[in-house]
Short mmCIF file of C-alpha atoms and ligand atoms in Angstrom, two decimals:
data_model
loop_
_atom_site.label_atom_id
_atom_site.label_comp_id
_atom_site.label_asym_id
_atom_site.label_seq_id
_atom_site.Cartn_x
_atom_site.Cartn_y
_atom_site.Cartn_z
CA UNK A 226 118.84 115.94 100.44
CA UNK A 227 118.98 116.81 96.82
CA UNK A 228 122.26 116.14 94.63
CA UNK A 229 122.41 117.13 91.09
CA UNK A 230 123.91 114.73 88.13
CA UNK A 231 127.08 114.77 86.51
CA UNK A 232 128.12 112.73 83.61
CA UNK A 233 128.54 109.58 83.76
CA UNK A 234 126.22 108.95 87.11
CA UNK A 235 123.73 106.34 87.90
CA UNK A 236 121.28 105.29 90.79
CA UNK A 237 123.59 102.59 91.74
CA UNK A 238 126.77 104.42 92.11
CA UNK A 239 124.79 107.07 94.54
CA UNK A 240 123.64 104.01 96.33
CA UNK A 241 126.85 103.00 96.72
CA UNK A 242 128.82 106.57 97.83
CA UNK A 243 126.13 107.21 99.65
CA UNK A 244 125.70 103.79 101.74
CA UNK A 245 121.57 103.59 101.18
CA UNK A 246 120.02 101.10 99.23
CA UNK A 247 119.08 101.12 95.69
CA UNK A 248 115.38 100.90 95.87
CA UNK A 249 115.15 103.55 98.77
CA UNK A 250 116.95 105.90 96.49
CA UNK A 251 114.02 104.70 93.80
CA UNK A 252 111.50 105.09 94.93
CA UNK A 253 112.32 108.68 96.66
CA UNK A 254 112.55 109.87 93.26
CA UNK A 255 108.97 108.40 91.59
CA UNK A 256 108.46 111.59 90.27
CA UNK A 257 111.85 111.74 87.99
CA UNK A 258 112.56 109.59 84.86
CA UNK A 259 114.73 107.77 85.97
CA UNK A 260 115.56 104.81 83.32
CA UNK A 261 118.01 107.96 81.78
CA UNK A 262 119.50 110.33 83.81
CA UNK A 263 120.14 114.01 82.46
CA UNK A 264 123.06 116.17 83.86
CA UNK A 265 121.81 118.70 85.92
CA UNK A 266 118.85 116.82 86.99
CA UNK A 267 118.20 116.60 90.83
CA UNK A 268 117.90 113.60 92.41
CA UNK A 269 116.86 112.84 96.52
CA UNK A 270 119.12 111.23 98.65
CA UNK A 271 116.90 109.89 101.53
CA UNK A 272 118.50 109.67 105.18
CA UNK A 273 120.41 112.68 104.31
CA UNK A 274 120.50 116.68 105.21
CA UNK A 275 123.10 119.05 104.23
CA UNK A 276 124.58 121.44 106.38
CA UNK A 277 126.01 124.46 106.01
CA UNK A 278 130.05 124.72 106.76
CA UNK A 279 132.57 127.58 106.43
CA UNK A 280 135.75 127.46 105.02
CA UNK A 281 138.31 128.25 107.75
CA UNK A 282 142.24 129.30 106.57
CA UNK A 283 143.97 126.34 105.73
CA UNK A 284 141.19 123.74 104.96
CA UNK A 285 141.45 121.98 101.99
CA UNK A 286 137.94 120.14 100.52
CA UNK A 287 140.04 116.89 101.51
CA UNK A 288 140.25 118.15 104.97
CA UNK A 289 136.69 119.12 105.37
CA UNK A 290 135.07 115.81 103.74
CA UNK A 291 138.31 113.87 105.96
CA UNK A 292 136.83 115.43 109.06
CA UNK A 293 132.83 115.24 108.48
CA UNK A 294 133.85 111.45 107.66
CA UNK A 295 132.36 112.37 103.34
CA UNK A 296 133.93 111.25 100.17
CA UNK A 297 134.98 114.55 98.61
CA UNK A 298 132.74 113.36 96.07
CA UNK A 299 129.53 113.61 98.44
CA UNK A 300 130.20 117.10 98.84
CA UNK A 301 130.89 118.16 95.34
CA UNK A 302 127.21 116.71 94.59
CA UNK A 303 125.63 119.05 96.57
CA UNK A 304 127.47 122.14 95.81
CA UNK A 305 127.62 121.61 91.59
CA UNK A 306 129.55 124.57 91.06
CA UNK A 307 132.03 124.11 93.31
CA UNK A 308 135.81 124.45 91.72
CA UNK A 309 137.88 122.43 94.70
CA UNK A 310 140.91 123.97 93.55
CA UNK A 311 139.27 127.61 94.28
CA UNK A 312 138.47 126.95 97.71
CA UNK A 313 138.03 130.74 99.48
CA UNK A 314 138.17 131.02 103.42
CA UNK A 315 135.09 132.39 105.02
CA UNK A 316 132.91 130.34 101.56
CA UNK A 317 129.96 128.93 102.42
CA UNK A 318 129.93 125.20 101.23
CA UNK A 319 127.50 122.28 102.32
CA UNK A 320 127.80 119.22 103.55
CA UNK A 321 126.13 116.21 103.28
CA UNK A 322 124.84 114.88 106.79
CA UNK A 323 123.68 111.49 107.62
CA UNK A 324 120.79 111.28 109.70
CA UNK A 325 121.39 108.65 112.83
CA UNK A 326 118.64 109.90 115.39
CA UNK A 327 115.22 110.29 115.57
CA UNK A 328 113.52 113.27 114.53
CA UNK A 329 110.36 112.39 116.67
CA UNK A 330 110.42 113.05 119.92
CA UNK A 331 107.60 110.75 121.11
CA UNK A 332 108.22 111.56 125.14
CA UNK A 333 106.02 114.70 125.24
CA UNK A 334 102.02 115.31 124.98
CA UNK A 335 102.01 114.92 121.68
CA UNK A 336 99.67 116.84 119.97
CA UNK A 337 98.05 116.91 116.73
CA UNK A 338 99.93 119.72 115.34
CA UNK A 339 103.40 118.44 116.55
CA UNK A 340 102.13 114.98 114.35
CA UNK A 341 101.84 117.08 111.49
CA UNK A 342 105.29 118.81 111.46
CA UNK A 343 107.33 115.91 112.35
CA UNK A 344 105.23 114.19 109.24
CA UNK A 345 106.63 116.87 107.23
CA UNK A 346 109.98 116.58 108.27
CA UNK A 347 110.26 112.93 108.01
CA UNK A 348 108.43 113.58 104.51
CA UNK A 349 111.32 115.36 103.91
CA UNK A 350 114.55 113.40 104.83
CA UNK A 351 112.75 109.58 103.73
CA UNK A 352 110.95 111.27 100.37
CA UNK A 353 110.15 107.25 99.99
CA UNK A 354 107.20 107.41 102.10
CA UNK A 355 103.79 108.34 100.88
CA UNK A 356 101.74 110.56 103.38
CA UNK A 357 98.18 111.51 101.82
CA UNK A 358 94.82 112.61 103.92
CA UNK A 359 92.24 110.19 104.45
CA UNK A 360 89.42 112.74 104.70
CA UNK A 361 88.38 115.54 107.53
CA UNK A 362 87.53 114.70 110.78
CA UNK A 363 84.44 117.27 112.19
CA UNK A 364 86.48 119.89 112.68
CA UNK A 365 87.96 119.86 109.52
CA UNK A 366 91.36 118.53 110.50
CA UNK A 367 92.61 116.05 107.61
CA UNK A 368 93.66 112.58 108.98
CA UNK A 369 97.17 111.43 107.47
CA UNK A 370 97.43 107.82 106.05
CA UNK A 371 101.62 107.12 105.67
CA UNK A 372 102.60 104.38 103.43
CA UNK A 373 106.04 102.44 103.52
CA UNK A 374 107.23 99.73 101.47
CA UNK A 375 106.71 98.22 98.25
CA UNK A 376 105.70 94.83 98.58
CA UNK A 377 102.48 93.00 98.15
CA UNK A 378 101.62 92.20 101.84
CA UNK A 379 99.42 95.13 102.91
CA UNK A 380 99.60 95.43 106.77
CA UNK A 381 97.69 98.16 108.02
CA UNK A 382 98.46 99.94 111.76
CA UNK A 383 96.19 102.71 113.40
CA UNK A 384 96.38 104.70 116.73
CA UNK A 385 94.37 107.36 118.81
CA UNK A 386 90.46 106.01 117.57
CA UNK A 387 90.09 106.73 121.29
CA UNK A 388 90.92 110.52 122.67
CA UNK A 389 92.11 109.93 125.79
CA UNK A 390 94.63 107.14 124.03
CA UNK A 391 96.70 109.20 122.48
CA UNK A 392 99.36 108.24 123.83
CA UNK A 393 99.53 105.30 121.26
CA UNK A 394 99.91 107.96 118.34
CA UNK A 395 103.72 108.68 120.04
CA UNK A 396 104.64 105.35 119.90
CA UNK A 397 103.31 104.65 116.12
CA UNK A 398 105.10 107.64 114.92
CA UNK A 399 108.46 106.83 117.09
CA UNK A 400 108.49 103.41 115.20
CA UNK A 401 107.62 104.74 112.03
CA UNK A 402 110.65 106.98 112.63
CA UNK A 403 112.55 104.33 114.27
CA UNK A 404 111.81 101.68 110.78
CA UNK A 405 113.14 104.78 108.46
CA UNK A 406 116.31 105.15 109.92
CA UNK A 407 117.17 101.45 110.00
CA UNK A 408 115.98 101.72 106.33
CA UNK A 409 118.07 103.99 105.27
CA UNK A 410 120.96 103.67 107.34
CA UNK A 411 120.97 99.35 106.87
CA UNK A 412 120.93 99.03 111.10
CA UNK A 413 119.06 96.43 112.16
CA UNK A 414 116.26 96.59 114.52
CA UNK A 415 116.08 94.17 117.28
CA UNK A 416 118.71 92.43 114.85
CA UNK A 417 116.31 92.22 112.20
CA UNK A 418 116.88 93.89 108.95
CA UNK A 419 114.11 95.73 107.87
CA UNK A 420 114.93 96.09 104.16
CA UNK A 421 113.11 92.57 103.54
CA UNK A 422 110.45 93.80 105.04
CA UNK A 423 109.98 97.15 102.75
CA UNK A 424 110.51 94.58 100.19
CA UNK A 425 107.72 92.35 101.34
CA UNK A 426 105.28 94.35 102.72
CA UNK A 427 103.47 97.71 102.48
CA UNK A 428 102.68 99.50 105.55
CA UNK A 429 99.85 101.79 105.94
CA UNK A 430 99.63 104.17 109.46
CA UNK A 431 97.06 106.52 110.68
CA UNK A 432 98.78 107.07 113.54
CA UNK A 433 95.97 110.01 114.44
CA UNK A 434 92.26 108.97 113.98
CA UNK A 435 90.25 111.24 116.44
CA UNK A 436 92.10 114.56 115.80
CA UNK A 437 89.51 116.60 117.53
CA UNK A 438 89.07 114.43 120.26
CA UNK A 439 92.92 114.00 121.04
CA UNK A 440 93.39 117.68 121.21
CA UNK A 441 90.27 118.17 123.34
CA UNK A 442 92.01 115.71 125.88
CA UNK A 443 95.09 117.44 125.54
CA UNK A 444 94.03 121.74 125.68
CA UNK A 445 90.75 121.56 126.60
CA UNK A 446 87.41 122.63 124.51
CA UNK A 447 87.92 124.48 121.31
CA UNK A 448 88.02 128.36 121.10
CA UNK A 449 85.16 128.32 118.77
CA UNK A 450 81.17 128.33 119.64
CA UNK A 451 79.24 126.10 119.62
CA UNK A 452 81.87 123.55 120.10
CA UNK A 453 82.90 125.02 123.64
CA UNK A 454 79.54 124.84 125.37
CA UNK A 455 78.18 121.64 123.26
CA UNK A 456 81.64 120.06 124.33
CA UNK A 457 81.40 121.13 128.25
CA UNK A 458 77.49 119.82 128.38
CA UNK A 459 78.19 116.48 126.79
CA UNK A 460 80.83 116.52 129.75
CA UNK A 461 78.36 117.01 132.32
CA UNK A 462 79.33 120.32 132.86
CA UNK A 463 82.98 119.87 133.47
CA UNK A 464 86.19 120.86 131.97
CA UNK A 465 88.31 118.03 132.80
CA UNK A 466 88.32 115.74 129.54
CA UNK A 467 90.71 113.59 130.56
CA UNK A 468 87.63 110.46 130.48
CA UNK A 469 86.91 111.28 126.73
CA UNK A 470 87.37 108.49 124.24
CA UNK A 471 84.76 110.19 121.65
CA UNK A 472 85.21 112.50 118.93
CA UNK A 473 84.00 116.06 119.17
CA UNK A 474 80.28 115.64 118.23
CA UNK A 475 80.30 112.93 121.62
CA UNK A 476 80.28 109.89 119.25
CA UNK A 477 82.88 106.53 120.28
CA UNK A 478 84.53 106.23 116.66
CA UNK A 479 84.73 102.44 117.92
CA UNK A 480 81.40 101.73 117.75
CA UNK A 481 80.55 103.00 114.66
CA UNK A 482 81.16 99.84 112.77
CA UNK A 483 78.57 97.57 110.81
CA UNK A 484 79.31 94.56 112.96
CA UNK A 485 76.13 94.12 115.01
CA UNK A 486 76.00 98.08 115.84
CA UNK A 487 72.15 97.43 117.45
CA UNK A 488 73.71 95.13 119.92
CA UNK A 489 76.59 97.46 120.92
CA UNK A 490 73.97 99.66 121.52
CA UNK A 491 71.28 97.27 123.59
CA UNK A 492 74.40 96.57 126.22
CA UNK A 493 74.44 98.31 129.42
CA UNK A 494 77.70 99.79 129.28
CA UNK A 495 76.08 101.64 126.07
CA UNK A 496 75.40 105.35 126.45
CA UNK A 497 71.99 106.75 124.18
CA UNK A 498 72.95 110.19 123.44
CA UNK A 499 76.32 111.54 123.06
CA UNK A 500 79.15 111.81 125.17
CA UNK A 501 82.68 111.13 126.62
CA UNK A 502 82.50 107.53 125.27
CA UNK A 503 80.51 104.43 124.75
CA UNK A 504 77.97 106.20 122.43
CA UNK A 505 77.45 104.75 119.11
CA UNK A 506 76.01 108.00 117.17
CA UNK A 507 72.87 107.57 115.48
CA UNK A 508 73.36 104.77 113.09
CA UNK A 509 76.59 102.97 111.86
CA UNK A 510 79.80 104.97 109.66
CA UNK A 511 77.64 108.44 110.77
CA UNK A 512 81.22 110.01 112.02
CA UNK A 513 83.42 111.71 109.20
CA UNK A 514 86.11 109.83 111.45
CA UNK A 515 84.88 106.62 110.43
CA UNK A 516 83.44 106.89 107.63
CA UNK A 517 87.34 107.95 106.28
CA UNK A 518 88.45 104.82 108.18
CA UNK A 519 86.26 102.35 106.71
CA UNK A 520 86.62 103.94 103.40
CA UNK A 521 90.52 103.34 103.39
CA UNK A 522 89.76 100.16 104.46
CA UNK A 523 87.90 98.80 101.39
CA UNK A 524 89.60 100.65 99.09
CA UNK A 525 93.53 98.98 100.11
CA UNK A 526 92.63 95.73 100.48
CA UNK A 527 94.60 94.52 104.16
CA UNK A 528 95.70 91.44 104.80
CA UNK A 529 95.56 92.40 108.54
CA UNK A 530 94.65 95.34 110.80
CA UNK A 531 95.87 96.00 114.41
CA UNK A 532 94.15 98.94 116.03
CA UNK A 533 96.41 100.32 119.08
CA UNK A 534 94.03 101.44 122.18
CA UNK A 535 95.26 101.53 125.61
CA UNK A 536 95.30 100.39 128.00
CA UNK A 537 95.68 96.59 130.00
CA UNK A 538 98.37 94.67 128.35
CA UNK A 539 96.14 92.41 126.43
CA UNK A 540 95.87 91.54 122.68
CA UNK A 541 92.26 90.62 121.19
CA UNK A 542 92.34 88.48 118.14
CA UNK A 543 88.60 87.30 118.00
CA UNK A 544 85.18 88.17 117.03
CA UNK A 545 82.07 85.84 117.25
CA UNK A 546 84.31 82.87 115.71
CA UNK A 547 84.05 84.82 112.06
CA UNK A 548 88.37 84.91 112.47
CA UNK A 549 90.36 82.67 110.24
CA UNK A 550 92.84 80.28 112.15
CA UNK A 551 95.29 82.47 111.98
CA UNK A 552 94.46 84.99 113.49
CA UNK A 553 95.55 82.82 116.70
CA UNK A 554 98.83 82.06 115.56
CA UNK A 555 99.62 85.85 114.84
CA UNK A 556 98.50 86.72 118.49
CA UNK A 557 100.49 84.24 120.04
CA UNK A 558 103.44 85.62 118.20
CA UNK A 559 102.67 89.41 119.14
CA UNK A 560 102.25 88.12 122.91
CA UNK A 561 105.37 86.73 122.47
CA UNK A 562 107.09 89.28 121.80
CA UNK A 563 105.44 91.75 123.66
CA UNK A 564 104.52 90.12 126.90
CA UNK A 565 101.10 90.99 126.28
CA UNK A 566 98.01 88.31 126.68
CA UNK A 567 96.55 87.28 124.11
CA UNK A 568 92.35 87.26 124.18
CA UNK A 569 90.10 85.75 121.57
CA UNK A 570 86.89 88.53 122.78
CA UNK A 571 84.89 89.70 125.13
CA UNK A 572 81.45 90.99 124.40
CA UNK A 573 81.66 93.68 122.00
CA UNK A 574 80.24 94.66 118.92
CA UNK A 575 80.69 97.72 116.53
CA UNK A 576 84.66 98.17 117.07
CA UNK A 577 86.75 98.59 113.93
CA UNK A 578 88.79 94.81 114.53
CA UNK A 579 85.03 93.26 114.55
CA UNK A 580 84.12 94.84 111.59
CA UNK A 581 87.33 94.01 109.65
CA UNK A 582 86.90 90.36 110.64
CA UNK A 583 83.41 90.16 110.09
CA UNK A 584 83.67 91.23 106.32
CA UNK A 585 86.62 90.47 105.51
CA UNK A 586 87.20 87.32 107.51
CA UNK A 587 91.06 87.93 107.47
CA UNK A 588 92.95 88.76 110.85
CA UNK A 589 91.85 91.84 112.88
CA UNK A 590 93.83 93.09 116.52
CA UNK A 591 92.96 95.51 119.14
CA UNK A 592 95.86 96.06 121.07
CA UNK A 593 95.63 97.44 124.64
CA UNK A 594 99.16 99.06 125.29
CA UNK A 595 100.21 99.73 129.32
CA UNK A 596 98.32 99.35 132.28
CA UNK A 597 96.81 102.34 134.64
CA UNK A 598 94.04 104.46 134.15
CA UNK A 599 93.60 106.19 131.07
CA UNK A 600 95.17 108.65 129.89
CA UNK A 601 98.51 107.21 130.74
CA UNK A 602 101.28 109.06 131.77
CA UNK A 603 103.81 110.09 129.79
CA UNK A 604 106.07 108.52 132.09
CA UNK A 605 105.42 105.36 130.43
CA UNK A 606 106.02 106.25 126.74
CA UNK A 607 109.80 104.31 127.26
CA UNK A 608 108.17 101.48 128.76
CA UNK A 609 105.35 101.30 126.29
CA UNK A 610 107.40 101.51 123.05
CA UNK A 611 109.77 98.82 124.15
CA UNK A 612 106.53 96.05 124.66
CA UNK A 613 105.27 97.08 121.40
CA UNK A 614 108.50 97.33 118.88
CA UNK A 615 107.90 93.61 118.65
CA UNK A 616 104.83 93.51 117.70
CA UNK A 617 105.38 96.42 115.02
CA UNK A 618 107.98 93.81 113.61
CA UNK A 619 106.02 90.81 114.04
CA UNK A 620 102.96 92.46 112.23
CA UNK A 621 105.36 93.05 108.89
CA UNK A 622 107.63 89.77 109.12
CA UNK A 623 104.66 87.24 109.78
ZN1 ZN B 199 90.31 102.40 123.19
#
């Protein structure tokens, strides 16, 4: 929502009418100067819409802000030329709204497109978040890194490397949704406040890594030749994706890592050409996919990573010993909280946990939400979210 200044107004005293903390209001407004504010200027208000109310006979401005539980003064920010003495029946004025729900809807097959818009809409109401491209994934869709929080702790959280996972993009973008609104509107989560933790930490999602593969899952092969036969052949023939983990060219974007790639490939689970899944692509980062996702990776500097896959209720923490202590600690706490069991490895190579913790040697987690057969219904989206809120918290507070 966008007020405009008055003389005499400051940050603080918007914080203060408006209930929403000072450095939310901040840092929505990067663009502006804001060390001296000019009248006239516009200035976001995150956690707020307006809405559009008419005056009926009889309504005063007092009534109207009385009833829509304002300040008179809320309202006269966001109409500027408002004269509350000159209040016409049937006038159109607007209202400020706080926003107490969710705009994500998580409980639906949640495509790539519907990721998009409800980034664009929460880009909108919490202007505090950062939401830039990572790069292009075969197809050409871009892959959208968010950012949240100011502090020097950067905790990085991704979803959907694996097609027929996308189920985990849904949950990332519920909590995402679920951390703004206890932002802005100062509610605790689990009966944790969260602004400590935008204080403390900055967040970076990509709650959508395999675009193309996730919407192959989802609609089937593409319109477009020679996608729609080379996808279909890779398939064996059929037209039931619901088995593919890869991206579109047949390539498992979690084996493309430099972390003993030639052994991923010797095993026998390992497929040698491409595929619905376990097929490494021709050499290491060859995948626009991955290549984005390593990029971001050296270029923010994490102090951790957790990578959400599905599915069997398990969180693994190790890789060939190269962890730091740690890392052991922070998995007991996220089984903890979620239920989930906590695994050092299993043999595997390539995935983008191993690599992290092979070059990095800082803490790396792939996270196996639900149990079933992949993909998982999305019956269990309610289920789901609840195991892993904690460990969405426990990754920013540890
Ligand atoms: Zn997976």
């Amino acid at each position: 929502m966008n007020i405009t200044v008055r003389p005499g107004d400051s940050l603080w005293h918007y914080s203060h009418l408006f209930r929403v903390p000072l450095q939310l209001i901040v840092d929505s407004n990067r663009d502006a100067n804001l060390q001296v504010l000019s009248v006239g200027q516009r200035i976001r208000i995150p956690g707020y819409v307006t809405v559009e109310v008419q005056v009926n006979q009889g309504e005063t401005l007092w009534l109207i802000a009385q009833r829509r539980n304002v300040p008179i003064e809320a309202i006269l920010l966001v109409n500027p030329t408002l004269d509350p003495n000159r209040l016409r029946v049937g006038q159109t004025i607007r209202v400020p709204l706080r926003i107490t729900w969710r705009l994500v809807n998580g409980e639906q097959t949640y495509s790539y497109a519907t990721m998009i818009n409800d980034l664009r809409r929460l880009q909108s109401v919490y202007p505090f978040i950062l939401n830039t491209s990572i790069g292009d994934s075969v197809l050409g869709n871009n892959i959208p890194e968010i950012r949240i929080g100011t502090g020097p702790k950067r905790v990085h959280y991704n979803a959907s490397f694996h097609a027929n996972e996308w189920i985990t993009t849904p949950v990332l973008m519920t909590f995402l949704n679920d951390y703004l609104l206890s932002l802005t509107n100062q509610t605790p989560i689990r009966s944790l406040f969260t602004l400590p933790l935008y204080q403390q930490s900055t967040l970076s999602l990509v709650p959508m890594v395999n675009p193309d593969g996730v919407t192959l899952v989802q609609q089937g092969p593409p319109e477009t030749e020679p996608w729609r036969t080379r996808v279909v052949e890779m398939n064996n023939g059929s037209t039931d994706f619901s088995g593919w983990k890869a991206n579109i060219r047949g390539v498992d974007l979690n084996d493309q890592f430099p972390a003993n790639w030639e052994l991923e490939r010797e095993r026998e689970t390992a497929r040698k050409t491409p595929g619905p899944r376990d097929y490494g692509g021709e050499r290491p980062l060859s995948e626009p996919e991955a290549i984005a996702m390593a990029d971001l990776t050296r270029r923010r500097d994490f102090a951790w990573v957790l990578a959400f896959h599905t599915q069997g209720r398990v969180i693994y923490w190790g890789y060939l010993g190269l962890e730091p202590p740690v890392s052991e600690t922070m998995a007991n706490e996220f089984s903890r909280v979620s239920g989930y069991e906590p695994v050092r490895s299993i043999e595997s190579y390539a995935g983008y946990k191993d690599w992290f913790i092979q070059d990095w040697r800082r803490p790396g987690f792939t996270v196996e939400l639900g149990s079933g057969t992949n993909p998982l219904p999305i019956s269990q989206f309610g289920e789901i979210y609840e195991e892993t809120l904690g460990i969405f918290l426990a990754g920013l507070y540890l």
